[in-house]
Amino acid sequence: MLKKFYQSLFFARRWYWLFVGVILLFVLSYGLVFLFTIAQLLLLFLAVVTVLDYLVLFGRRHPVTIRRTLSDRMSNGDSNPVMLSVENGYPFPVSLRIIDELPDQLQLRNFSLNADLKPGESRELRYVLHPKERGEYAFHNINVFIRSPFGLLIRRKIVEAGETVKVLPSYQALKQFELLAAAHNLADSGVKRIRKLGHSLEFEQIKEYVTGDDIRSLNWKATARKGGQLMVNTFTDEKSQQVYCLIDKGRVMKMPFNGMTLLDYAINATLVLSRVALIRQDKAGLLTFSDQIGTFLPAGRMAMQMSHILDILYNQQTRWQETDFEKLYAMVRARITQRSLIVLFTNFESLSGLQRQMPYIRAIAKKHLLLVVFFENTELQQIRESEADDIEGIYVKTIAEKFAYEKRLIVKELNQHGIATILTAPENLTVQTVNKYLEIKARQAI
């Protein structure tokens, strides 16, 4: 009981300054006798006010009510709001310092909120968290440090508020891309509308001809039945095509950018791309791999497909082994028998690294429409754009230029074999991937 009391009571800085001032007066009273009486009065005053401060602070069993409100899940790499509802139970104004014990993964050691509340006042305090890892995040207790208008003592109240929240792949971007994919208005995300080449095979309806319709689509039989009114066939995009996202979990995907690994960026892009594909009436599938084949989800368009994809992506972790593309090719050949759009999320840092895997990549591209997605090193971009001040700086800048040139050679090598590529900065991955998918759909390349 005594230990709990000491853990709840603290002396404020103001009390220490006053106490030091009283001690100085006692010291000075050796030379100036009249200061001794003043020092005694001030010491008595400090003791009385300290007792009063203690009585008003500890006179109530429930001085402050506080409650944390947050979603049962968070979006990785996005802004996630958290609300603290605070109510002052004292009949006088108080100053609060609130320390919310945040999850260990966030590594926020100096987080605190301050608030001044009037008697009986309620207030909501809002702060935002930016998780960088997927997994379970455990929130702990809330510590409230209360000061009365005297400001000499501090009462600490611990509110038990432990709870666990799942941090899932970036699902906040889903709504934005859902609206864009449904409305076919993609200019806001930098998506260019692609002119369709040729006709789709998916018949939609017969309608009256208007200026601008393709005259090659004229339906002469329907025109004859309409008594000379020109009628045209209209077509829509082909549906039920398979879109597979292949995610490399090897050591090359462990590289971090802005606090998130390349695997996290690939997972976020996969989640959005799968959702856009389902909105466009295509089938979305998933395959993870490294030195061993991971999880395989057949392409489907069922109502629970997105839930299955989210559950799989939630627990994926990077492995440190070298990726085995031979096993990947064998898996694709055995399980993906229908021609599909395959989006391969991986990373190559050198042309020799690509050439070792090129036979398997080309073998996959013979049976499917393959899109290889890999990443620019944005840290090297900063070095390339900086000024070199000495010989060492020139060497470093030259090496950075060499790595960037190798990336461009990788793109050229893949394009020479008819393989589509995306070379993008990690933060632009989602938009670039969705853009490319919509371009492929518009060109009816699948």
JSON list of C-alpha atoms in Angstrom, two decimals, residues 105-328:
[
{"chain": "A", "resi": 105, "resn": "GLN", "atom": "CA", "xyz": [6.75, -1.50, -32.63]},
{"chain": "A", "resi": 106, "resn": "LEU", "atom": "CA", "xyz": [6.22, 2.27, -32.87]},
{"chain": "A", "resi": 107, "resn": "GLN", "atom": "CA", "xyz": [9.27, 3.06, -30.69]},
{"chain": "A", "resi": 108, "resn": "LEU", "atom": "CA", "xyz": [7.74, 6.35, -29.45]},
{"chain": "A", "resi": 109, "resn": "ARG", "atom": "CA", "xyz": [9.48, 6.83, -26.11]},
{"chain": "A", "resi": 110, "resn": "ASN", "atom": "CA", "xyz": [8.64, 10.50, -25.48]},
{"chain": "A", "resi": 111, "resn": "PHE", "atom": "CA", "xyz": [4.98, 10.63, -26.45]},
{"chain": "A", "resi": 112, "resn": "SER", "atom": "CA", "xyz": [2.70, 12.74, -24.26]},
{"chain": "A", "resi": 113, "resn": "LEU", "atom": "CA", "xyz": [-0.35, 15.02, -24.48]},
{"chain": "A", "resi": 114, "resn": "ASN", "atom": "CA", "xyz": [-1.10, 18.10, -22.38]},
{"chain": "A", "resi": 115, "resn": "ALA", "atom": "CA", "xyz": [-4.53, 19.51, -21.53]},
{"chain": "A", "resi": 116, "resn": "ASP", "atom": "CA", "xyz": [-6.01, 22.12, -19.21]},
{"chain": "A", "resi": 117, "resn": "LEU", "atom": "CA", "xyz": [-9.58, 21.29, -18.12]},
{"chain": "A", "resi": 118, "resn": "LYS", "atom": "CA", "xyz": [-12.12, 23.44, -16.37]},
{"chain": "A", "resi": 119, "resn": "PRO", "atom": "CA", "xyz": [-14.25, 22.00, -13.53]},
{"chain": "A", "resi": 120, "resn": "GLY", "atom": "CA", "xyz": [-16.34, 19.13, -14.89]},
{"chain": "A", "resi": 121, "resn": "GLU", "atom": "CA", "xyz": [-15.16, 19.75, -18.47]},
{"chain": "A", "resi": 122, "resn": "SER", "atom": "CA", "xyz": [-14.94, 16.95, -21.02]},
{"chain": "A", "resi": 123, "resn": "ARG", "atom": "CA", "xyz": [-12.62, 17.02, -24.00]},
{"chain": "A", "resi": 124, "resn": "GLU", "atom": "CA", "xyz": [-11.45, 14.76, -26.80]},
{"chain": "A", "resi": 125, "resn": "LEU", "atom": "CA", "xyz": [-7.75, 14.65, -27.58]},
{"chain": "A", "resi": 126, "resn": "ARG", "atom": "CA", "xyz": [-6.71, 13.32, -30.98]},
{"chain": "A", "resi": 127, "resn": "TYR", "atom": "CA", "xyz": [-3.39, 12.01, -32.19]},
{"chain": "A", "resi": 128, "resn": "VAL", "atom": "CA", "xyz": [-2.30, 10.06, -35.27]},
{"chain": "A", "resi": 129, "resn": "LEU", "atom": "CA", "xyz": [-0.17, 6.92, -35.54]},
{"chain": "A", "resi": 130, "resn": "HIS", "atom": "CA", "xyz": [1.79, 5.77, -38.59]},
{"chain": "A", "resi": 131, "resn": "PRO", "atom": "CA", "xyz": [2.63, 2.06, -38.21]},
{"chain": "A", "resi": 132, "resn": "LYS", "atom": "CA", "xyz": [5.39, 0.73, -40.47]},
{"chain": "A", "resi": 133, "resn": "GLU", "atom": "CA", "xyz": [5.06, -3.00, -39.77]},
{"chain": "A", "resi": 134, "resn": "ARG", "atom": "CA", "xyz": [2.23, -5.47, -40.11]},
{"chain": "A", "resi": 135, "resn": "GLY", "atom": "CA", "xyz": [1.22, -7.57, -37.11]},
{"chain": "A", "resi": 136, "resn": "GLU", "atom": "CA", "xyz": [-0.44, -7.28, -33.72]},
{"chain": "A", "resi": 137, "resn": "TYR", "atom": "CA", "xyz": [0.10, -4.02, -31.82]},
{"chain": "A", "resi": 138, "resn": "ALA", "atom": "CA", "xyz": [-0.48, -4.10, -28.05]},
{"chain": "A", "resi": 139, "resn": "PHE", "atom": "CA", "xyz": [-1.59, -0.85, -26.41]},
{"chain": "A", "resi": 140, "resn": "HIS", "atom": "CA", "xyz": [-0.91, -0.69, -22.68]},
{"chain": "A", "resi": 141, "resn": "ASN", "atom": "CA", "xyz": [-2.09, 1.52, -19.80]},
{"chain": "A", "resi": 142, "resn": "ILE", "atom": "CA", "xyz": [-2.72, 5.26, -19.83]},
{"chain": "A", "resi": 143, "resn": "ASN", "atom": "CA", "xyz": [-0.81, 7.36, -17.27]},
{"chain": "A", "resi": 144, "resn": "VAL", "atom": "CA", "xyz": [-2.41, 10.65, -16.22]},
{"chain": "A", "resi": 145, "resn": "PHE", "atom": "CA", "xyz": [-0.38, 13.20, -14.21]},
{"chain": "A", "resi": 146, "resn": "ILE", "atom": "CA", "xyz": [-2.71, 15.71, -12.51]},
{"chain": "A", "resi": 147, "resn": "ARG", "atom": "CA", "xyz": [-1.82, 19.14, -11.11]},
{"chain": "A", "resi": 148, "resn": "SER", "atom": "CA", "xyz": [-4.16, 21.41, -9.16]},
{"chain": "A", "resi": 149, "resn": "PRO", "atom": "CA", "xyz": [-4.05, 25.25, -9.31]},
{"chain": "A", "resi": 150, "resn": "PHE", "atom": "CA", "xyz": [-1.48, 25.15, -6.47]},
{"chain": "A", "resi": 151, "resn": "GLY", "atom": "CA", "xyz": [0.90, 23.32, -8.77]},
{"chain": "A", "resi": 152, "resn": "LEU", "atom": "CA", "xyz": [3.09, 21.90, -5.98]},
{"chain": "A", "resi": 153, "resn": "LEU", "atom": "CA", "xyz": [2.17, 18.21, -6.11]},
{"chain": "A", "resi": 154, "resn": "ILE", "atom": "CA", "xyz": [1.40, 15.85, -8.97]},
{"chain": "A", "resi": 155, "resn": "ARG", "atom": "CA", "xyz": [-0.96, 12.95, -8.68]},
{"chain": "A", "resi": 156, "resn": "ARG", "atom": "CA", "xyz": [-0.41, 10.02, -10.98]},
{"chain": "A", "resi": 157, "resn": "LYS", "atom": "CA", "xyz": [-3.39, 7.90, -12.00]},
{"chain": "A", "resi": 158, "resn": "ILE", "atom": "CA", "xyz": [-2.91, 4.71, -14.02]},
{"chain": "A", "resi": 159, "resn": "VAL", "atom": "CA", "xyz": [-5.90, 3.78, -16.19]},
{"chain": "A", "resi": 160, "resn": "GLU", "atom": "CA", "xyz": [-5.91, 0.15, -17.30]},
{"chain": "A", "resi": 161, "resn": "ALA", "atom": "CA", "xyz": [-6.55, 0.29, -21.04]},
{"chain": "A", "resi": 162, "resn": "GLY", "atom": "CA", "xyz": [-4.68, -2.66, -22.50]},
{"chain": "A", "resi": 163, "resn": "GLU", "atom": "CA", "xyz": [-5.91, -3.81, -25.91]},
{"chain": "A", "resi": 164, "resn": "THR", "atom": "CA", "xyz": [-4.53, -5.41, -29.06]},
{"chain": "A", "resi": 165, "resn": "VAL", "atom": "CA", "xyz": [-5.04, -4.06, -32.56]},
{"chain": "A", "resi": 166, "resn": "LYS", "atom": "CA", "xyz": [-4.15, -5.72, -35.86]},
{"chain": "A", "resi": 167, "resn": "VAL", "atom": "CA", "xyz": [-2.16, -3.68, -38.36]},
{"chain": "A", "resi": 168, "resn": "LEU", "atom": "CA", "xyz": [-3.21, -4.88, -41.80]},
{"chain": "A", "resi": 169, "resn": "PRO", "atom": "CA", "xyz": [-1.86, -4.03, -45.26]},
{"chain": "A", "resi": 170, "resn": "SER", "atom": "CA", "xyz": [-2.84, -0.57, -46.45]},
{"chain": "A", "resi": 171, "resn": "TYR", "atom": "CA", "xyz": [-6.62, -0.93, -46.80]},
{"chain": "A", "resi": 172, "resn": "GLN", "atom": "CA", "xyz": [-7.28, 2.82, -46.58]},
{"chain": "A", "resi": 173, "resn": "ALA", "atom": "CA", "xyz": [-6.23, 3.23, -50.21]},
{"chain": "A", "resi": 174, "resn": "LEU", "atom": "CA", "xyz": [-8.87, 0.70, -51.28]},
{"chain": "A", "resi": 175, "resn": "LYS", "atom": "CA", "xyz": [-11.77, 3.15, -51.14]},
{"chain": "A", "resi": 176, "resn": "GLN", "atom": "CA", "xyz": [-9.92, 5.71, -53.21]},
{"chain": "A", "resi": 177, "resn": "PHE", "atom": "CA", "xyz": [-9.06, 3.22, -55.93]},
{"chain": "A", "resi": 178, "resn": "GLU", "atom": "CA", "xyz": [-12.50, 1.62, -55.77]},
{"chain": "A", "resi": 179, "resn": "LEU", "atom": "CA", "xyz": [-14.10, 4.93, -56.71]},
{"chain": "A", "resi": 180, "resn": "LEU", "atom": "CA", "xyz": [-11.55, 5.55, -59.44]},
{"chain": "A", "resi": 181, "resn": "ALA", "atom": "CA", "xyz": [-11.93, 2.09, -60.93]},
{"chain": "A", "resi": 182, "resn": "ALA", "atom": "CA", "xyz": [-15.74, 2.22, -60.84]},
{"chain": "A", "resi": 183, "resn": "ALA", "atom": "CA", "xyz": [-16.02, 5.73, -62.28]},
{"chain": "A", "resi": 184, "resn": "HIS", "atom": "CA", "xyz": [-13.35, 5.23, -65.00]},
{"chain": "A", "resi": 185, "resn": "ASN", "atom": "CA", "xyz": [-12.06, 8.68, -64.03]},
{"chain": "A", "resi": 186, "resn": "LEU", "atom": "CA", "xyz": [-8.42, 8.11, -63.19]},
{"chain": "A", "resi": 187, "resn": "ALA", "atom": "CA", "xyz": [-6.90, 11.51, -63.87]},
{"chain": "A", "resi": 188, "resn": "ASP", "atom": "CA", "xyz": [-6.61, 12.41, -60.21]},
{"chain": "A", "resi": 189, "resn": "SER", "atom": "CA", "xyz": [-4.17, 9.55, -59.62]},
{"chain": "A", "resi": 190, "resn": "GLY", "atom": "CA", "xyz": [-2.06, 10.29, -62.66]},
{"chain": "A", "resi": 191, "resn": "VAL", "atom": "CA", "xyz": [-3.66, 7.54, -64.74]},
{"chain": "A", "resi": 192, "resn": "LYS", "atom": "CA", "xyz": [-3.81, 8.29, -68.43]},
{"chain": "A", "resi": 193, "resn": "ARG", "atom": "CA", "xyz": [-6.79, 7.11, -70.45]},
{"chain": "A", "resi": 194, "resn": "ILE", "atom": "CA", "xyz": [-5.57, 4.68, -73.10]},
{"chain": "A", "resi": 195, "resn": "ARG", "atom": "CA", "xyz": [-7.20, 4.53, -76.50]},
{"chain": "A", "resi": 196, "resn": "LYS", "atom": "CA", "xyz": [-8.55, 1.07, -77.17]},
{"chain": "A", "resi": 197, "resn": "LEU", "atom": "CA", "xyz": [-6.99, -0.85, -80.02]},
{"chain": "A", "resi": 198, "resn": "GLY", "atom": "CA", "xyz": [-9.51, -2.95, -81.93]},
{"chain": "A", "resi": 199, "resn": "HIS", "atom": "CA", "xyz": [-12.71, -4.51, -80.63]},
{"chain": "A", "resi": 200, "resn": "SER", "atom": "CA", "xyz": [-13.41, -6.37, -77.46]},
{"chain": "A", "resi": 201, "resn": "LEU", "atom": "CA", "xyz": [-15.07, -9.77, -77.85]},
{"chain": "A", "resi": 202, "resn": "GLU", "atom": "CA", "xyz": [-17.50, -9.08, -74.99]},
{"chain": "A", "resi": 203, "resn": "PHE", "atom": "CA", "xyz": [-20.81, -8.02, -76.62]},
{"chain": "A", "resi": 204, "resn": "GLU", "atom": "CA", "xyz": [-22.88, -5.53, -74.62]},
{"chain": "A", "resi": 205, "resn": "GLN", "atom": "CA", "xyz": [-25.87, -4.24, -76.62]},
{"chain": "A", "resi": 206, "resn": "ILE", "atom": "CA", "xyz": [-27.22, -2.82, -79.89]},
{"chain": "A", "resi": 207, "resn": "LYS", "atom": "CA", "xyz": [-27.92, 0.91, -79.87]},
{"chain": "A", "resi": 208, "resn": "GLU", "atom": "CA", "xyz": [-28.71, 3.73, -82.28]},
{"chain": "A", "resi": 209, "resn": "TYR", "atom": "CA", "xyz": [-25.75, 5.20, -84.12]},
{"chain": "A", "resi": 210, "resn": "VAL", "atom": "CA", "xyz": [-24.50, 8.61, -82.93]},
{"chain": "A", "resi": 211, "resn": "THR", "atom": "CA", "xyz": [-21.69, 10.72, -84.25]},
{"chain": "A", "resi": 212, "resn": "GLY", "atom": "CA", "xyz": [-18.37, 9.33, -83.06]},
{"chain": "A", "resi": 213, "resn": "ASP", "atom": "CA", "xyz": [-19.38, 5.64, -83.01]},
{"chain": "A", "resi": 214, "resn": "ASP", "atom": "CA", "xyz": [-17.16, 3.23, -84.92]},
{"chain": "A", "resi": 215, "resn": "ILE", "atom": "CA", "xyz": [-18.83, 2.64, -88.30]},
{"chain": "A", "resi": 216, "resn": "ARG", "atom": "CA", "xyz": [-17.16, -0.78, -88.43]},
{"chain": "A", "resi": 217, "resn": "SER", "atom": "CA", "xyz": [-19.59, -1.85, -85.70]},
{"chain": "A", "resi": 218, "resn": "LEU", "atom": "CA", "xyz": [-22.72, -1.15, -87.80]},
{"chain": "A", "resi": 219, "resn": "ASN", "atom": "CA", "xyz": [-25.31, -3.92, -87.49]},
{"chain": "A", "resi": 220, "resn": "TRP", "atom": "CA", "xyz": [-27.01, -4.00, -90.90]},
{"chain": "A", "resi": 221, "resn": "LYS", "atom": "CA", "xyz": [-29.69, -6.49, -89.92]},
{"chain": "A", "resi": 222, "resn": "ALA", "atom": "CA", "xyz": [-30.80, -4.35, -86.97]},
{"chain": "A", "resi": 223, "resn": "THR", "atom": "CA", "xyz": [-30.62, -1.27, -89.21]},
{"chain": "A", "resi": 224, "resn": "ALA", "atom": "CA", "xyz": [-32.96, -2.92, -91.72]},
{"chain": "A", "resi": 225, "resn": "ARG", "atom": "CA", "xyz": [-35.45, -3.80, -88.98]},
{"chain": "A", "resi": 226, "resn": "LYS", "atom": "CA", "xyz": [-35.39, -0.17, -87.78]},
{"chain": "A", "resi": 227, "resn": "GLY", "atom": "CA", "xyz": [-36.37, 1.10, -91.21]},
{"chain": "A", "resi": 228, "resn": "GLY", "atom": "CA", "xyz": [-33.12, 2.81, -92.07]},
{"chain": "A", "resi": 229, "resn": "GLN", "atom": "CA", "xyz": [-32.09, 4.07, -88.62]},
{"chain": "A", "resi": 230, "resn": "LEU", "atom": "CA", "xyz": [-28.43, 3.10, -88.27]},
{"chain": "A", "resi": 231, "resn": "MET", "atom": "CA", "xyz": [-27.76, 0.66, -85.43]},
{"chain": "A", "resi": 232, "resn": "VAL", "atom": "CA", "xyz": [-24.35, -0.31, -84.03]},
{"chain": "A", "resi": 233, "resn": "ASN", "atom": "CA", "xyz": [-23.05, -3.09, -81.82]},
{"chain": "A", "resi": 234, "resn": "THR", "atom": "CA", "xyz": [-21.37, -1.97, -78.61]},
{"chain": "A", "resi": 235, "resn": "PHE", "atom": "CA", "xyz": [-18.81, -4.00, -76.74]},
{"chain": "A", "resi": 236, "resn": "THR", "atom": "CA", "xyz": [-17.48, -3.91, -73.21]},
{"chain": "A", "resi": 237, "resn": "ASP", "atom": "CA", "xyz": [-14.20, -4.98, -71.68]},
{"chain": "A", "resi": 238, "resn": "GLU", "atom": "CA", "xyz": [-13.73, -8.70, -71.41]},
{"chain": "A", "resi": 239, "resn": "LYS", "atom": "CA", "xyz": [-14.41, -10.03, -67.94]},
{"chain": "A", "resi": 240, "resn": "SER", "atom": "CA", "xyz": [-13.39, -13.00, -65.80]},
{"chain": "A", "resi": 241, "resn": "GLN", "atom": "CA", "xyz": [-9.74, -12.76, -66.82]},
{"chain": "A", "resi": 242, "resn": "GLN", "atom": "CA", "xyz": [-7.22, -13.99, -64.28]},
{"chain": "A", "resi": 243, "resn": "VAL", "atom": "CA", "xyz": [-4.88, -11.57, -62.54]},
{"chain": "A", "resi": 244, "resn": "TYR", "atom": "CA", "xyz": [-2.21, -13.11, -60.31]},
{"chain": "A", "resi": 245, "resn": "CYS", "atom": "CA", "xyz": [0.14, -11.18, -58.02]},
{"chain": "A", "resi": 246, "resn": "LEU", "atom": "CA", "xyz": [3.41, -13.01, -57.34]},
{"chain": "A", "resi": 247, "resn": "ILE", "atom": "CA", "xyz": [5.25, -11.59, -54.32]},
{"chain": "A", "resi": 248, "resn": "ASP", "atom": "CA", "xyz": [8.94, -12.27, -53.79]},
{"chain": "A", "resi": 249, "resn": "LYS", "atom": "CA", "xyz": [9.75, -12.75, -50.08]},
{"chain": "A", "resi": 250, "resn": "GLY", "atom": "CA", "xyz": [13.49, -13.25, -50.54]},
{"chain": "A", "resi": 251, "resn": "ARG", "atom": "CA", "xyz": [16.27, -11.20, -49.02]},
{"chain": "A", "resi": 252, "resn": "VAL", "atom": "CA", "xyz": [16.14, -8.58, -51.80]},
{"chain": "A", "resi": 253, "resn": "MET", "atom": "CA", "xyz": [12.71, -7.48, -50.52]},
{"chain": "A", "resi": 254, "resn": "LYS", "atom": "CA", "xyz": [14.00, -6.72, -47.02]},
{"chain": "A", "resi": 255, "resn": "MET", "atom": "CA", "xyz": [15.50, -3.38, -48.09]},
{"chain": "A", "resi": 256, "resn": "PRO", "atom": "CA", "xyz": [13.80, -0.54, -46.13]},
{"chain": "A", "resi": 257, "resn": "PHE", "atom": "CA", "xyz": [12.57, 2.80, -47.48]},
{"chain": "A", "resi": 258, "resn": "ASN", "atom": "CA", "xyz": [10.85, 5.37, -45.26]},
{"chain": "A", "resi": 259, "resn": "GLY", "atom": "CA", "xyz": [10.51, 2.82, -42.48]},
{"chain": "A", "resi": 260, "resn": "MET", "atom": "CA", "xyz": [8.80, 0.15, -44.61]},
{"chain": "A", "resi": 261, "resn": "THR", "atom": "CA", "xyz": [10.38, -2.79, -46.43]},
{"chain": "A", "resi": 262, "resn": "LEU", "atom": "CA", "xyz": [9.94, -3.44, -50.13]},
{"chain": "A", "resi": 263, "resn": "LEU", "atom": "CA", "xyz": [7.79, -6.41, -49.15]},
{"chain": "A", "resi": 264, "resn": "ASP", "atom": "CA", "xyz": [5.38, -4.08, -47.34]},
{"chain": "A", "resi": 265, "resn": "TYR", "atom": "CA", "xyz": [5.12, -1.85, -50.40]},
{"chain": "A", "resi": 266, "resn": "ALA", "atom": "CA", "xyz": [4.48, -4.89, -52.60]},
{"chain": "A", "resi": 267, "resn": "ILE", "atom": "CA", "xyz": [1.80, -6.18, -50.25]},
{"chain": "A", "resi": 268, "resn": "ASN", "atom": "CA", "xyz": [0.01, -2.81, -50.19]},
{"chain": "A", "resi": 269, "resn": "ALA", "atom": "CA", "xyz": [0.08, -2.64, -54.00]},
{"chain": "A", "resi": 270, "resn": "THR", "atom": "CA", "xyz": [-1.17, -6.23, -54.27]},
{"chain": "A", "resi": 271, "resn": "LEU", "atom": "CA", "xyz": [-4.13, -5.49, -52.02]},
{"chain": "A", "resi": 272, "resn": "VAL", "atom": "CA", "xyz": [-5.20, -2.47, -54.09]},
{"chain": "A", "resi": 273, "resn": "LEU", "atom": "CA", "xyz": [-4.59, -4.15, -57.44]},
{"chain": "A", "resi": 274, "resn": "SER", "atom": "CA", "xyz": [-6.62, -7.20, -56.42]},
{"chain": "A", "resi": 275, "resn": "ARG", "atom": "CA", "xyz": [-9.51, -4.98, -55.39]},
{"chain": "A", "resi": 276, "resn": "VAL", "atom": "CA", "xyz": [-9.42, -3.01, -58.64]},
{"chain": "A", "resi": 277, "resn": "ALA", "atom": "CA", "xyz": [-9.32, -6.27, -60.64]},
{"chain": "A", "resi": 278, "resn": "LEU", "atom": "CA", "xyz": [-12.39, -7.59, -58.81]},
{"chain": "A", "resi": 279, "resn": "ILE", "atom": "CA", "xyz": [-14.25, -4.32, -59.47]},
{"chain": "A", "resi": 280, "resn": "ARG", "atom": "CA", "xyz": [-13.42, -4.72, -63.14]},
{"chain": "A", "resi": 281, "resn": "GLN", "atom": "CA", "xyz": [-15.03, -8.18, -62.99]},
{"chain": "A", "resi": 282, "resn": "ASP", "atom": "CA", "xyz": [-11.71, -10.01, -63.27]},
{"chain": "A", "resi": 283, "resn": "LYS", "atom": "CA", "xyz": [-10.48, -12.83, -61.07]},
{"chain": "A", "resi": 284, "resn": "ALA", "atom": "CA", "xyz": [-7.74, -12.06, -58.54]},
{"chain": "A", "resi": 285, "resn": "GLY", "atom": "CA", "xyz": [-5.22, -14.59, -57.28]},
{"chain": "A", "resi": 286, "resn": "LEU", "atom": "CA", "xyz": [-2.06, -14.60, -55.18]},
{"chain": "A", "resi": 287, "resn": "LEU", "atom": "CA", "xyz": [1.21, -16.48, -54.82]},
{"chain": "A", "resi": 288, "resn": "THR", "atom": "CA", "xyz": [4.10, -15.84, -52.41]},
{"chain": "A", "resi": 289, "resn": "PHE", "atom": "CA", "xyz": [7.54, -17.39, -52.83]},
{"chain": "A", "resi": 290, "resn": "SER", "atom": "CA", "xyz": [11.19, -17.20, -51.83]},
{"chain": "A", "resi": 291, "resn": "ASP", "atom": "CA", "xyz": [13.52, -20.21, -51.57]},
{"chain": "A", "resi": 292, "resn": "GLN", "atom": "CA", "xyz": [10.32, -22.20, -51.05]},
{"chain": "A", "resi": 293, "resn": "ILE", "atom": "CA", "xyz": [6.83, -21.71, -52.42]},
{"chain": "A", "resi": 294, "resn": "GLY", "atom": "CA", "xyz": [4.66, -19.96, -49.86]},
{"chain": "A", "resi": 295, "resn": "THR", "atom": "CA", "xyz": [0.91, -19.46, -50.04]},
{"chain": "A", "resi": 296, "resn": "PHE", "atom": "CA", "xyz": [-1.10, -19.99, -53.22]},
{"chain": "A", "resi": 297, "resn": "LEU", "atom": "CA", "xyz": [-4.63, -18.62, -53.63]},
{"chain": "A", "resi": 298, "resn": "PRO", "atom": "CA", "xyz": [-6.36, -19.58, -56.90]},
{"chain": "A", "resi": 299, "resn": "ALA", "atom": "CA", "xyz": [-7.81, -16.69, -58.86]},
{"chain": "A", "resi": 300, "resn": "GLY", "atom": "CA", "xyz": [-11.47, -16.16, -58.07]},
{"chain": "A", "resi": 301, "resn": "ARG", "atom": "CA", "xyz": [-14.23, -13.61, -57.96]},
{"chain": "A", "resi": 302, "resn": "MET", "atom": "CA", "xyz": [-16.14, -14.85, -54.94]},
{"chain": "A", "resi": 303, "resn": "ALA", "atom": "CA", "xyz": [-17.54, -12.48, -52.33]},
{"chain": "A", "resi": 304, "resn": "MET", "atom": "CA", "xyz": [-14.93, -13.58, -49.79]},
{"chain": "A", "resi": 305, "resn": "GLN", "atom": "CA", "xyz": [-11.95, -13.35, -52.15]},
{"chain": "A", "resi": 306, "resn": "MET", "atom": "CA", "xyz": [-10.72, -10.02, -50.75]},
{"chain": "A", "resi": 307, "resn": "SER", "atom": "CA", "xyz": [-11.00, -11.35, -47.20]},
{"chain": "A", "resi": 308, "resn": "HIS", "atom": "CA", "xyz": [-8.89, -14.37, -48.16]},
{"chain": "A", "resi": 309, "resn": "ILE", "atom": "CA", "xyz": [-6.28, -12.13, -49.80]},
{"chain": "A", "resi": 310, "resn": "LEU", "atom": "CA", "xyz": [-6.16, -9.83, -46.75]},
{"chain": "A", "resi": 311, "resn": "ASP", "atom": "CA", "xyz": [-5.76, -12.77, -44.37]},
{"chain": "A", "resi": 312, "resn": "ILE", "atom": "CA", "xyz": [-2.87, -14.16, -46.42]},
{"chain": "A", "resi": 313, "resn": "LEU", "atom": "CA", "xyz": [-1.05, -10.84, -46.78]},
{"chain": "A", "resi": 314, "resn": "TYR", "atom": "CA", "xyz": [-1.40, -10.00, -43.09]},
{"chain": "A", "resi": 315, "resn": "ASN", "atom": "CA", "xyz": [1.11, -12.60, -41.90]},
{"chain": "A", "resi": 316, "resn": "GLN", "atom": "CA", "xyz": [3.70, -12.54, -44.70]},
{"chain": "A", "resi": 317, "resn": "GLN", "atom": "CA", "xyz": [7.30, -12.01, -43.58]},
{"chain": "A", "resi": 318, "resn": "THR", "atom": "CA", "xyz": [10.54, -11.58, -45.49]},
{"chain": "A", "resi": 319, "resn": "ARG", "atom": "CA", "xyz": [12.86, -14.57, -45.61]},
{"chain": "A", "resi": 320, "resn": "TRP", "atom": "CA", "xyz": [16.62, -14.13, -45.77]},
{"chain": "A", "resi": 321, "resn": "GLN", "atom": "CA", "xyz": [17.31, -16.82, -48.37]},
{"chain": "A", "resi": 322, "resn": "GLU", "atom": "CA", "xyz": [17.96, -16.31, -52.06]},
{"chain": "A", "resi": 323, "resn": "THR", "atom": "CA", "xyz": [14.81, -16.53, -54.19]},
{"chain": "A", "resi": 324, "resn": "ASP", "atom": "CA", "xyz": [14.39, -19.74, -56.23]},
{"chain": "A", "resi": 325, "resn": "PHE", "atom": "CA", "xyz": [12.79, -18.76, -59.55]},
{"chain": "A", "resi": 326, "resn": "GLU", "atom": "CA", "xyz": [13.00, -22.34, -60.80]},
{"chain": "A", "resi": 327, "resn": "LYS", "atom": "CA", "xyz": [10.51, -23.46, -58.15]},
{"chain": "A", "resi": 328, "resn": "LEU", "atom": "CA", "xyz": [8.37, -20.46, -58.99]}
]
